[in-house]
mmCIF file of C-alpha atoms in Angstrom:
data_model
loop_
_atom_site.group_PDB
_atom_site.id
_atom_site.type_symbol
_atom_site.label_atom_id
_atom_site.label_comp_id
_atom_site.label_asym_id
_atom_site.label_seq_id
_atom_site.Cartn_x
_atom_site.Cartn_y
_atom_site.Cartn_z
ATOM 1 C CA UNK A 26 -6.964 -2.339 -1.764
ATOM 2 C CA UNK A 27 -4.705 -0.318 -3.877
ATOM 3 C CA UNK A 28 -7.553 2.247 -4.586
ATOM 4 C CA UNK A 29 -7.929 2.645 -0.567
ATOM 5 C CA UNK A 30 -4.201 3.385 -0.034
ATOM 6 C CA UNK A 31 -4.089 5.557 -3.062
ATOM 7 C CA UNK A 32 -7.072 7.675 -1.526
ATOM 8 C CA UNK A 33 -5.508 7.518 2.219
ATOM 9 C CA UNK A 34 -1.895 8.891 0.544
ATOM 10 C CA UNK A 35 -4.070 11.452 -0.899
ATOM 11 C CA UNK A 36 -5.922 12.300 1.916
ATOM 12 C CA UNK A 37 -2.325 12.381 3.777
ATOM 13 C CA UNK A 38 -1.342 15.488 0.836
ATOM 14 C CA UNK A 39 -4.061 17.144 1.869
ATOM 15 C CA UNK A 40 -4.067 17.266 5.290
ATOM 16 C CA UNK A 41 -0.179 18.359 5.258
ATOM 17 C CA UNK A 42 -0.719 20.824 2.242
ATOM 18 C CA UNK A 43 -3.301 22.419 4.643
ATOM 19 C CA UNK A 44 -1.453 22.262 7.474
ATOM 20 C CA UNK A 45 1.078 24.338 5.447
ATOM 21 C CA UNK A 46 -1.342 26.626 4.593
ATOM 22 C CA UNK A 47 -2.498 27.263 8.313
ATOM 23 C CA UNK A 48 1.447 27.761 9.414
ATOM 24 C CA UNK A 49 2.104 30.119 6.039
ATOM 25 C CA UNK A 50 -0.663 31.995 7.385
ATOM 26 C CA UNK A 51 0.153 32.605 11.004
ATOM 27 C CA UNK A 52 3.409 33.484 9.906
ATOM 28 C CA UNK A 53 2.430 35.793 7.164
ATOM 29 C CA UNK A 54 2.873 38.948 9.712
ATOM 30 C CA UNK A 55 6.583 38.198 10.686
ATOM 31 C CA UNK A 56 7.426 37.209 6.580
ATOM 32 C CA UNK A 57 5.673 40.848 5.782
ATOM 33 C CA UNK A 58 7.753 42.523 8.721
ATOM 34 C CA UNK A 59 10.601 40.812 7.109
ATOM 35 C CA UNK A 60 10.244 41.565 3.553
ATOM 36 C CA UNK A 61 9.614 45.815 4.860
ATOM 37 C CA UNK A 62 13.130 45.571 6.215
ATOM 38 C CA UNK A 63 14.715 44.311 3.732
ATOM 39 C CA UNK A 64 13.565 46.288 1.352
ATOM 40 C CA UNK A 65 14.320 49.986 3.609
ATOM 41 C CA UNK A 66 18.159 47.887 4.054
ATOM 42 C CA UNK A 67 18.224 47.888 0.155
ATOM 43 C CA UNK A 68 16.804 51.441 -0.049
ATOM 44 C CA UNK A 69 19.509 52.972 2.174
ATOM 45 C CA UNK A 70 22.090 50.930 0.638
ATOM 46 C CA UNK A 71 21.267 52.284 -2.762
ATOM 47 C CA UNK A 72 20.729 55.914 -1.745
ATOM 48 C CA UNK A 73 23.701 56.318 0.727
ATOM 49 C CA UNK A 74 26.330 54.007 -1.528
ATOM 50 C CA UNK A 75 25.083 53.887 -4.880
ATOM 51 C CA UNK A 76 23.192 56.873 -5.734
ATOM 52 C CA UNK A 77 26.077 59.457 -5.305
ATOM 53 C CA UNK A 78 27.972 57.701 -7.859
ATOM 54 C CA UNK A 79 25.200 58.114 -10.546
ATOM 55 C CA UNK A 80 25.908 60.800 -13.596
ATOM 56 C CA UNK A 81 23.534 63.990 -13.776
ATOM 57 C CA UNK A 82 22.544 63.670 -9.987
ATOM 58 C CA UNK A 83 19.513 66.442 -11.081
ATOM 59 C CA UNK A 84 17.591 63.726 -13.048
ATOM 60 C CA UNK A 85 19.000 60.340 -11.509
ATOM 61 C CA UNK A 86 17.996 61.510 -7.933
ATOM 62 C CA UNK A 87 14.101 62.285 -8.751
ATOM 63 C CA UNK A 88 14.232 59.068 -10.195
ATOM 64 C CA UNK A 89 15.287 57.072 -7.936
ATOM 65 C CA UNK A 90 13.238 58.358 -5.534
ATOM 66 C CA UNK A 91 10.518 57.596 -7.539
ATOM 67 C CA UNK A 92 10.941 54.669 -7.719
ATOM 68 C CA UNK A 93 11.499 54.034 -4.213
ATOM 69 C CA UNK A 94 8.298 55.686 -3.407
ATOM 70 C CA UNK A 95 6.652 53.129 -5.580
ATOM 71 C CA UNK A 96 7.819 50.283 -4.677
ATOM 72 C CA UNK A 97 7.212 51.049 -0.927
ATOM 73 C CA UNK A 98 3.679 52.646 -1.571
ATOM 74 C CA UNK A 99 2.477 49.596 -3.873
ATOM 75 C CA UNK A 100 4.057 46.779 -1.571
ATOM 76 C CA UNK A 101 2.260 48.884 1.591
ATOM 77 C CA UNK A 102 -1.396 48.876 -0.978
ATOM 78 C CA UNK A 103 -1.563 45.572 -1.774
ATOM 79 C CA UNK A 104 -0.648 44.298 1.725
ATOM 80 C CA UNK A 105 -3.569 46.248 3.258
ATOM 81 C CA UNK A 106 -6.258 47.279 0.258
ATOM 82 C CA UNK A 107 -9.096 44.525 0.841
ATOM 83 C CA UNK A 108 -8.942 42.007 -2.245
ATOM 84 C CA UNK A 109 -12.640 42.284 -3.030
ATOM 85 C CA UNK A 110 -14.574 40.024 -0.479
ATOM 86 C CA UNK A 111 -17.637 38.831 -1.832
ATOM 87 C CA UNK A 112 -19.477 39.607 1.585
ATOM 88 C CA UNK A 113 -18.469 43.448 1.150
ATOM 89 C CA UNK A 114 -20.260 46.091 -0.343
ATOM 90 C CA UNK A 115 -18.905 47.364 -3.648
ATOM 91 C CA UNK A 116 -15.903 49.829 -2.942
ATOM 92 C CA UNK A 117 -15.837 53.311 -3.874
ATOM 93 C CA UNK A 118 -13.337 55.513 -5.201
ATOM 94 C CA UNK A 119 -11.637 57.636 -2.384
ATOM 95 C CA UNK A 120 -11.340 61.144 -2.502
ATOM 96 C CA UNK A 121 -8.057 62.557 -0.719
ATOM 97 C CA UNK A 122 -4.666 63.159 -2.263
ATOM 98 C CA UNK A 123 -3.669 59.222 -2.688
ATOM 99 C CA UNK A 124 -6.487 59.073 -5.254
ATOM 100 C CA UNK A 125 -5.960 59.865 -8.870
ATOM 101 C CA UNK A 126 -8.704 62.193 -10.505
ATOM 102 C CA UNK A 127 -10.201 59.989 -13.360
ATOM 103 C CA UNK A 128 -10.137 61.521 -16.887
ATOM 104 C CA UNK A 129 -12.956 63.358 -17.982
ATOM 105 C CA UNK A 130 -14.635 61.186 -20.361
ATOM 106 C CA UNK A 131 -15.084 58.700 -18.353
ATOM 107 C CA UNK A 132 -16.744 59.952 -15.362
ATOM 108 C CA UNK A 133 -20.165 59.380 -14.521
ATOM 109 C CA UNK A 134 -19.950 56.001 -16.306
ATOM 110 C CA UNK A 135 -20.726 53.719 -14.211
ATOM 111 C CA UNK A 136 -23.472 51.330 -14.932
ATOM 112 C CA UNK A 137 -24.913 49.129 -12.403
ATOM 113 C CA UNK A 138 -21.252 49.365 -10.728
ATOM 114 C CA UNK A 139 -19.121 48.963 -14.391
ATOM 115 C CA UNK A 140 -16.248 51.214 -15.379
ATOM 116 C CA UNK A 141 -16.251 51.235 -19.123
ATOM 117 C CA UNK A 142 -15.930 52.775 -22.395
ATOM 118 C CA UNK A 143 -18.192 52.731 -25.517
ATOM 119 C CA UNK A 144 -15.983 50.090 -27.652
ATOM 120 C CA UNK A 145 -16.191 47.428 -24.821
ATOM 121 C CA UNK A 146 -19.637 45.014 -24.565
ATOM 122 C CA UNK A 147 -20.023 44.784 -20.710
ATOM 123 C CA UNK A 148 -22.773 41.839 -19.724
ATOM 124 C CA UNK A 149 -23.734 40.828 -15.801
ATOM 125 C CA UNK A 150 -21.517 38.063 -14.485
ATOM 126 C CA UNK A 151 -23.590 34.973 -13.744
ATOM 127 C CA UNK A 152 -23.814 33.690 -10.250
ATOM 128 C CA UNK A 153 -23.937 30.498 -8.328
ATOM 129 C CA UNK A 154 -23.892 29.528 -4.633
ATOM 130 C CA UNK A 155 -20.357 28.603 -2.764
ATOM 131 C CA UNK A 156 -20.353 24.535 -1.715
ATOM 132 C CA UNK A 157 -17.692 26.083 0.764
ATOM 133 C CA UNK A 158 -19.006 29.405 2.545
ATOM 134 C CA UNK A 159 -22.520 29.583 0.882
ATOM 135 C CA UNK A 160 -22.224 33.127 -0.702
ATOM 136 C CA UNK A 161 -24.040 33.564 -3.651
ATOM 137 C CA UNK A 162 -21.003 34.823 -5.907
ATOM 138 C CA UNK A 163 -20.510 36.346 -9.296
ATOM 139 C CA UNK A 164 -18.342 34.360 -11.882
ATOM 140 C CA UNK A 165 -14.668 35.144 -11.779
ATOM 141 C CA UNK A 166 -14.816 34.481 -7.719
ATOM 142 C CA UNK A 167 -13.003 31.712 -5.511
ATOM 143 C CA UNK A 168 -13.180 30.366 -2.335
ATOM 144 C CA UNK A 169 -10.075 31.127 -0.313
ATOM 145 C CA UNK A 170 -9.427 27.857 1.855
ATOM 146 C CA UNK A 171 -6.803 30.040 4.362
ATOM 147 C CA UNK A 172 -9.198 32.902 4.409
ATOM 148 C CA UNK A 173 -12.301 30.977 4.393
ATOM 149 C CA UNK A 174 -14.181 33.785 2.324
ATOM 150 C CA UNK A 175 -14.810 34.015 -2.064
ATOM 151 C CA UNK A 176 -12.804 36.965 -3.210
ATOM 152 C CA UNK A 177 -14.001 38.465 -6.445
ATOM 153 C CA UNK A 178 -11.511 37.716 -9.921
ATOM 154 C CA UNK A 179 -9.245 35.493 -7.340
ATOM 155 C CA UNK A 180 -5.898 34.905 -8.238
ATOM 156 C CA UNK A 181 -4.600 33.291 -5.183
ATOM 157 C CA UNK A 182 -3.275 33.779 -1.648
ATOM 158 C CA UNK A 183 -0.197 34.829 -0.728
ATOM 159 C CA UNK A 184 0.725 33.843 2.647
ATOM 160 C CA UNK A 185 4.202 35.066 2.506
ATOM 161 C CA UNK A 186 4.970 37.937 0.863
ATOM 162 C CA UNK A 187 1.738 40.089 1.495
ATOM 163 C CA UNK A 188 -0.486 38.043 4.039
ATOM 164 C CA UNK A 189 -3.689 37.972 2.249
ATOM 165 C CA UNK A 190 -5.219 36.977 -1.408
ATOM 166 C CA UNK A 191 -4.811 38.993 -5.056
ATOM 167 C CA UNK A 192 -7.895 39.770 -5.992
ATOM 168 C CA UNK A 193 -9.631 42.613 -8.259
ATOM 169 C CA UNK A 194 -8.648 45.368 -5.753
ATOM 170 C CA UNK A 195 -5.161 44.904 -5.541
ATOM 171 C CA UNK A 196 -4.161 42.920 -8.041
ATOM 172 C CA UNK A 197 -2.723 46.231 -10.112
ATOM 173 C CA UNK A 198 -1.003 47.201 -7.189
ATOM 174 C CA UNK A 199 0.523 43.306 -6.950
ATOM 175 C CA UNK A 200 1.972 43.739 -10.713
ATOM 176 C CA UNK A 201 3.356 47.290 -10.250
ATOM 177 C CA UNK A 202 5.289 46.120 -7.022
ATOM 178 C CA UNK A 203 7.110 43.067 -8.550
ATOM 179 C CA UNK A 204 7.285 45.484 -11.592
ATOM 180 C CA UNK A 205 9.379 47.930 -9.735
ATOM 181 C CA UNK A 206 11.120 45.429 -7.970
ATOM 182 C CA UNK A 207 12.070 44.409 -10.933
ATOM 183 C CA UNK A 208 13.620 47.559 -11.598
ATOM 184 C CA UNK A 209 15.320 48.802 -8.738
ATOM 185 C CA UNK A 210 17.141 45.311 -8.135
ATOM 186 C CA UNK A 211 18.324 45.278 -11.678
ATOM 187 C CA UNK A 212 19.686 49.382 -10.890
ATOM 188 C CA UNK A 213 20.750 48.210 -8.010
ATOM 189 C CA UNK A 214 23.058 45.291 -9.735
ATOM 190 C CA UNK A 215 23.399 47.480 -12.634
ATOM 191 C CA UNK A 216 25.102 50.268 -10.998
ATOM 192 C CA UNK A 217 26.651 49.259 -7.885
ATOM 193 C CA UNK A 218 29.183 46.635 -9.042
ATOM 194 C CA UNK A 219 32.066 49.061 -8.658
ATOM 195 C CA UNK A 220 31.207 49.566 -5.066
ATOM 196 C CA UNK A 221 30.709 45.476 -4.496
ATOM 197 C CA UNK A 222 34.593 45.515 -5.381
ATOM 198 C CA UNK A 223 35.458 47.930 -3.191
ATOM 199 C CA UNK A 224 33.241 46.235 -0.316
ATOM 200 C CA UNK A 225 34.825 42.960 -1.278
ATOM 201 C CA UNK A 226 38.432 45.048 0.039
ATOM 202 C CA UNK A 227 40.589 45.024 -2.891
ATOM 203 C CA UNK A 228 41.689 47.845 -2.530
ATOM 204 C CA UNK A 229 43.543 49.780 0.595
ATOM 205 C CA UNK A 230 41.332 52.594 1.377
ATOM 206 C CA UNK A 231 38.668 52.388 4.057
ATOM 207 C CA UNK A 232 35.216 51.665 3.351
ATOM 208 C CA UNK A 233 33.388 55.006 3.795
ATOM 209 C CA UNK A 234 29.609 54.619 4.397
ATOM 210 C CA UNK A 235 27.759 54.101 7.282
ATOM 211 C CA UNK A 236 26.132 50.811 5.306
ATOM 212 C CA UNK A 237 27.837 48.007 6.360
ATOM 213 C CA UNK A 238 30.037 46.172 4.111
ATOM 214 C CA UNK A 239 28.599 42.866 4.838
ATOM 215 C CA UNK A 240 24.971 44.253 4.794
ATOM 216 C CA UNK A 241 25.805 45.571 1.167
ATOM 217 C CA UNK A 242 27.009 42.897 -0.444
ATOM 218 C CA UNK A 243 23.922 40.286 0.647
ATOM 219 C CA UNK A 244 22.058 43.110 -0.160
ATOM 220 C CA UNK A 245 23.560 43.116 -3.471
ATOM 221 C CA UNK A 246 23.415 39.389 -3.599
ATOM 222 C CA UNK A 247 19.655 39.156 -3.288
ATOM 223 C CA UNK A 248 19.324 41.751 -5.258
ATOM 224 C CA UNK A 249 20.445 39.898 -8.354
ATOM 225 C CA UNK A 250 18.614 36.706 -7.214
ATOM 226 C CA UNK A 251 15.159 38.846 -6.849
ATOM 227 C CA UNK A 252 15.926 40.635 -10.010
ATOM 228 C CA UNK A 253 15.768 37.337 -11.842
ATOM 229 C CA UNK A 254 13.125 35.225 -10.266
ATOM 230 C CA UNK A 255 10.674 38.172 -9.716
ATOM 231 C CA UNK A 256 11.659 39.433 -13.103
ATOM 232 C CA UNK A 257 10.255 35.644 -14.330
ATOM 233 C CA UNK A 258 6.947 36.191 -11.732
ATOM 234 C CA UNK A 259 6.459 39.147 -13.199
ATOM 235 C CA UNK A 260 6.790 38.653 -16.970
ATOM 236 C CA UNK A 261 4.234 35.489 -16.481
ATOM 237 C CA UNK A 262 1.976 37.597 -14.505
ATOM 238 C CA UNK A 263 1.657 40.294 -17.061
ATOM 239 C CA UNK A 264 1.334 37.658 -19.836
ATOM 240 C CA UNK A 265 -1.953 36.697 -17.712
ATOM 241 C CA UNK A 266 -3.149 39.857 -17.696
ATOM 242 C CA UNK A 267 -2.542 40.011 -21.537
ATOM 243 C CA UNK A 268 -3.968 37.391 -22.330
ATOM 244 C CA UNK A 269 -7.351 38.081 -19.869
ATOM 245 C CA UNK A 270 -6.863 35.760 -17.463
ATOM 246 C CA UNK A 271 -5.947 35.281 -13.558
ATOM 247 C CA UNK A 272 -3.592 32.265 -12.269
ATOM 248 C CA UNK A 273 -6.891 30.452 -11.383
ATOM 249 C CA UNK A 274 -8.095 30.726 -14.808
ATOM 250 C CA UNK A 275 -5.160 29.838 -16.510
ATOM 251 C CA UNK A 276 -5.231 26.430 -15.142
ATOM 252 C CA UNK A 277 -8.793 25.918 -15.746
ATOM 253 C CA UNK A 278 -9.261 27.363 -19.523
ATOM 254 C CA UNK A 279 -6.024 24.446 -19.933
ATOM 255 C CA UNK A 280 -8.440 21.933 -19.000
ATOM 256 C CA UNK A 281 -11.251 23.379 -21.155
ATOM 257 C CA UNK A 282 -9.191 23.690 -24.234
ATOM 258 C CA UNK A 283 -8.316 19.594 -23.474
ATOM 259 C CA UNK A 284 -11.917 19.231 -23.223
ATOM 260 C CA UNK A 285 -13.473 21.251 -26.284
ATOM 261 C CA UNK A 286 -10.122 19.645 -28.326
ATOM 262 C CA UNK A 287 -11.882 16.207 -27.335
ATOM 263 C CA UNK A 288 -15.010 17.349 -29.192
ATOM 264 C CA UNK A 289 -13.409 18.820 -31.970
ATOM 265 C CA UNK A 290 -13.938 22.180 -30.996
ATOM 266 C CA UNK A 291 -12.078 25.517 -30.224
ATOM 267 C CA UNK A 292 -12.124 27.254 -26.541
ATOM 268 C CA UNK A 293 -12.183 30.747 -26.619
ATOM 269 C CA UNK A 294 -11.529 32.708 -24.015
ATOM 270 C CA UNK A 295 -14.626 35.530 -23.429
ATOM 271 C CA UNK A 296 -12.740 37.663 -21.390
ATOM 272 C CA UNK A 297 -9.501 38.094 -23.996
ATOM 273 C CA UNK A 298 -10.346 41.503 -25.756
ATOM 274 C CA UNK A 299 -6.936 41.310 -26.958
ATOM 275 C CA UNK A 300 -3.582 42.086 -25.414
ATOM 276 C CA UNK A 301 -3.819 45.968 -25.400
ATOM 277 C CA UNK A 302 -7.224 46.609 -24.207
ATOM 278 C CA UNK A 303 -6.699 43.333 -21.479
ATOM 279 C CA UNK A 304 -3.665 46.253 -20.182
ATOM 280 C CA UNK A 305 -6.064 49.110 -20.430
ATOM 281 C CA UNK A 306 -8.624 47.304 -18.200
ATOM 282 C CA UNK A 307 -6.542 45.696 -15.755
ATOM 283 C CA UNK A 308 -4.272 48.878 -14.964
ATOM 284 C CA UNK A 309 -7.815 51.002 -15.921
ATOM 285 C CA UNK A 310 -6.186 53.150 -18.359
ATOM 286 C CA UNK A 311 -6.594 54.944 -21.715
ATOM 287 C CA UNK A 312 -9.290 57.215 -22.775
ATOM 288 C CA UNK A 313 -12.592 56.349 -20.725
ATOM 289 C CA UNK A 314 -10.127 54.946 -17.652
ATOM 290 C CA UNK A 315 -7.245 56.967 -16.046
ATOM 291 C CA UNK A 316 -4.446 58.965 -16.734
ATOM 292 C CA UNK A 317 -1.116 56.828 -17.941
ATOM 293 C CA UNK A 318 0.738 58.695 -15.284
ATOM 294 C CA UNK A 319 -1.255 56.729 -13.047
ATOM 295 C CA UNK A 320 1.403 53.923 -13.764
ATOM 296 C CA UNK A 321 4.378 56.209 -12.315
ATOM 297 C CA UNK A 322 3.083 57.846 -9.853
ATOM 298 C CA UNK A 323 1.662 55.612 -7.025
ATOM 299 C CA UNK A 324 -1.831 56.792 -6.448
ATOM 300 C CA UNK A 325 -4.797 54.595 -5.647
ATOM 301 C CA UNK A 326 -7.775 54.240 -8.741
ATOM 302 C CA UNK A 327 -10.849 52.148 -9.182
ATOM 303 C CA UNK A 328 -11.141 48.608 -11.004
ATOM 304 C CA UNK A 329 -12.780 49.546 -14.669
ATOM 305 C CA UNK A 330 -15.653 47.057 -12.559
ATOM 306 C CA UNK A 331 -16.716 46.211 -9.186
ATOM 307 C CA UNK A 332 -16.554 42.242 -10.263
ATOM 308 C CA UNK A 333 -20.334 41.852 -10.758
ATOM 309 C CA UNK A 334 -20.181 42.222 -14.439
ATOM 310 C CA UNK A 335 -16.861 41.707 -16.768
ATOM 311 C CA UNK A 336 -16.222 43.098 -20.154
ATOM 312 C CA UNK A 337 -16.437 40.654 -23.048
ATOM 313 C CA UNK A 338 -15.475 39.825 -26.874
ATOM 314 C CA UNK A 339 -19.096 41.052 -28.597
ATOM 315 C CA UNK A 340 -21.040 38.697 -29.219
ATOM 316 C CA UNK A 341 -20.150 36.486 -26.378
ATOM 317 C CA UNK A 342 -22.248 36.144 -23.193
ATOM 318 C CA UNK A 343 -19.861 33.029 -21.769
ATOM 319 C CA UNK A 344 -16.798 30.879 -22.907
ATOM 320 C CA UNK A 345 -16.932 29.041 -26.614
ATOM 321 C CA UNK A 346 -16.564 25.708 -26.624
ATOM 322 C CA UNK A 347 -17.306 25.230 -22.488
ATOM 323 C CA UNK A 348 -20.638 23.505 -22.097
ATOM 324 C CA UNK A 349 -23.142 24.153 -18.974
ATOM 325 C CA UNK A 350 -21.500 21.936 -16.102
ATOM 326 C CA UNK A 351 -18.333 21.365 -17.202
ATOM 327 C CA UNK A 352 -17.120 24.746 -15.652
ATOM 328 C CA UNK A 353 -14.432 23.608 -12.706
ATOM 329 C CA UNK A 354 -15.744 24.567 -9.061
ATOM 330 C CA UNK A 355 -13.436 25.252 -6.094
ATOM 331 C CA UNK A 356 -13.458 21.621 -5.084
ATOM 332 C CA UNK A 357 -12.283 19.751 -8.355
ATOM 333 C CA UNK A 358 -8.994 22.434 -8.308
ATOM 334 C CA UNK A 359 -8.937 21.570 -4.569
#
């Protein structure tokens, strides 16, 4: 008896976590309308209250509108750049002016569909069959339960702020957006204090700017609460991508250190070159990737794969101390 109601409660979480996900997703279009107009409210703000205040306008205004330009061209690029659907055909590097020229050295590489470099061992990811959709998918892929489709190196759906999954296609352009938004809420606290006093009406002259005070002070508000818990998202996010590994995997190499620990053994992570060359390959920089302007200037590049084959520490063809069928499937994280 106890084990029945334990598995109807369950089944209860479920349903309503589900049920969730299905409203999250219906909604996503008005949350991403949402988050575009807050974020042009907190551009004006800046650039019609905050920016004239800043020292050495010369340098300070090309910056800021840098900035600005990247947070609006990375939010609009991972909201509308395809994740990497298993179904789809590999993707191919574009060729107008939103595309950065790769360096030199590393063009032409491109072996059966890998962007690499002669230091890094790349091996063919192994496949199995989804219990979910049935696509035959490489390793490093997830089925989506609000999409209903595997997206290659998943690292999970995001209903609210871009309405669709992270996956290997725009999962750079995910980390460069919270990264700048990062940065221009913190400028935006940092520098526009003064003008939150003067908003507040301590003092007796008239508020001069067409921003409104109200708008500018919420604006400021959430501006210092995005600055901190993006600036958290953010920080863990890039400590995943040091250490090789997606949110999905995080979870799941947890459970295989508990298990290898069990057997007195070590897990090691394959896919952990090391913290430097894990940044190279995810933002597909450095020598044999692209140029590190790539990182200020928001032009589209190519994954250093197309998620069919993953570098790896030499020597290793899978996971140490991870056993044939003990890997987790999409239904035991389910």
């Amino acid at each position: 008896m106890p084990h029945c109601c334990t598995r109807q409660v369950f089944r209860c979480f479920k349903w309503l976590e589900r049920a969730g996900d299905k409203l999250t997703g219906a909604a996503g279009p008005v949350f991403v309308t949402l988050a575009v107009i807050l974020l042009s409210v907190g551009v004006f703000c800046f650039f019609e209250v905050i920016r004239p205040t800043l020292p050495l306008p010369w340098v300070t205004t090309p910056v800021c509108i840098l900035f600005a330009l990247n947070l609006f061209a990375h939010y609009y690029y991972v909201c509308t750049v395809s994740p990497g659907y298993v179904d789809e055909p590999p993707s191919e590097a574009g060729t107008g002016y939103l595309w950065a020229q790769k360096r030199e050295a590393g063009r032409g590489r491109q072996p059966e569909g890998v962007r690499w470099s002669e230091d890094v061992q790349v091996t063919r990811a192994a496949t199995s069959k989804c219990r979910k959709c049935g696509e035959q998918r490489p390793e490093r892929s997830h089925h989506c339960r609000i999409c209903g489709r595997c997206v290659l190196k998943y690292d999970h759906h995001c209903p609210v702020r871009i309405n669709q999954c992270v996956g290997i296609h725009n999962e750079r352009h995910f980390v460069l957006f919270m990264v700048y938004l990062v940065i221009s809420t913190f400028c935006f606290v940092l520098f526009g204090w003064k003008q939150v006093i003067f908003a507040l009406g301590w003092f007796e002259d008239p508020w001069p700017y067409y921003s409104p005070q109200m708008a500018f002070l919420l604006t400021f508000i959430l501006s210092v609460v995005l600055c901190i818990a993006v600036a958290a998202m953010a920080g863990w996010h890039l400590y995943m991508v040091a250490s090789g590994e997606t949110s999905v995997e995080t979870q799941d190499h947890e459970q295989y250190r508990k298990i290898a620990r069990q057997r007195g053994e070590n897990f090691i992570n394959s896919y952990d070159l090391g913290w430097r060359k894990n940044l190279q390959l995810f933002f597909n920089v450095g020598p044999d990737g692209y140029p590190l302007y790539t990182l200020l200037v928001p032009l589209r590049i190519e994954s250093y794969t197309d998620g069919r084959a993953w570098a790896r520490r030499a020597g290793f063809e899978h996971h140490l101390g991870v056993r044939p069928g003990e890997e987790l499937t999409d239904e035991d994280e389910d």
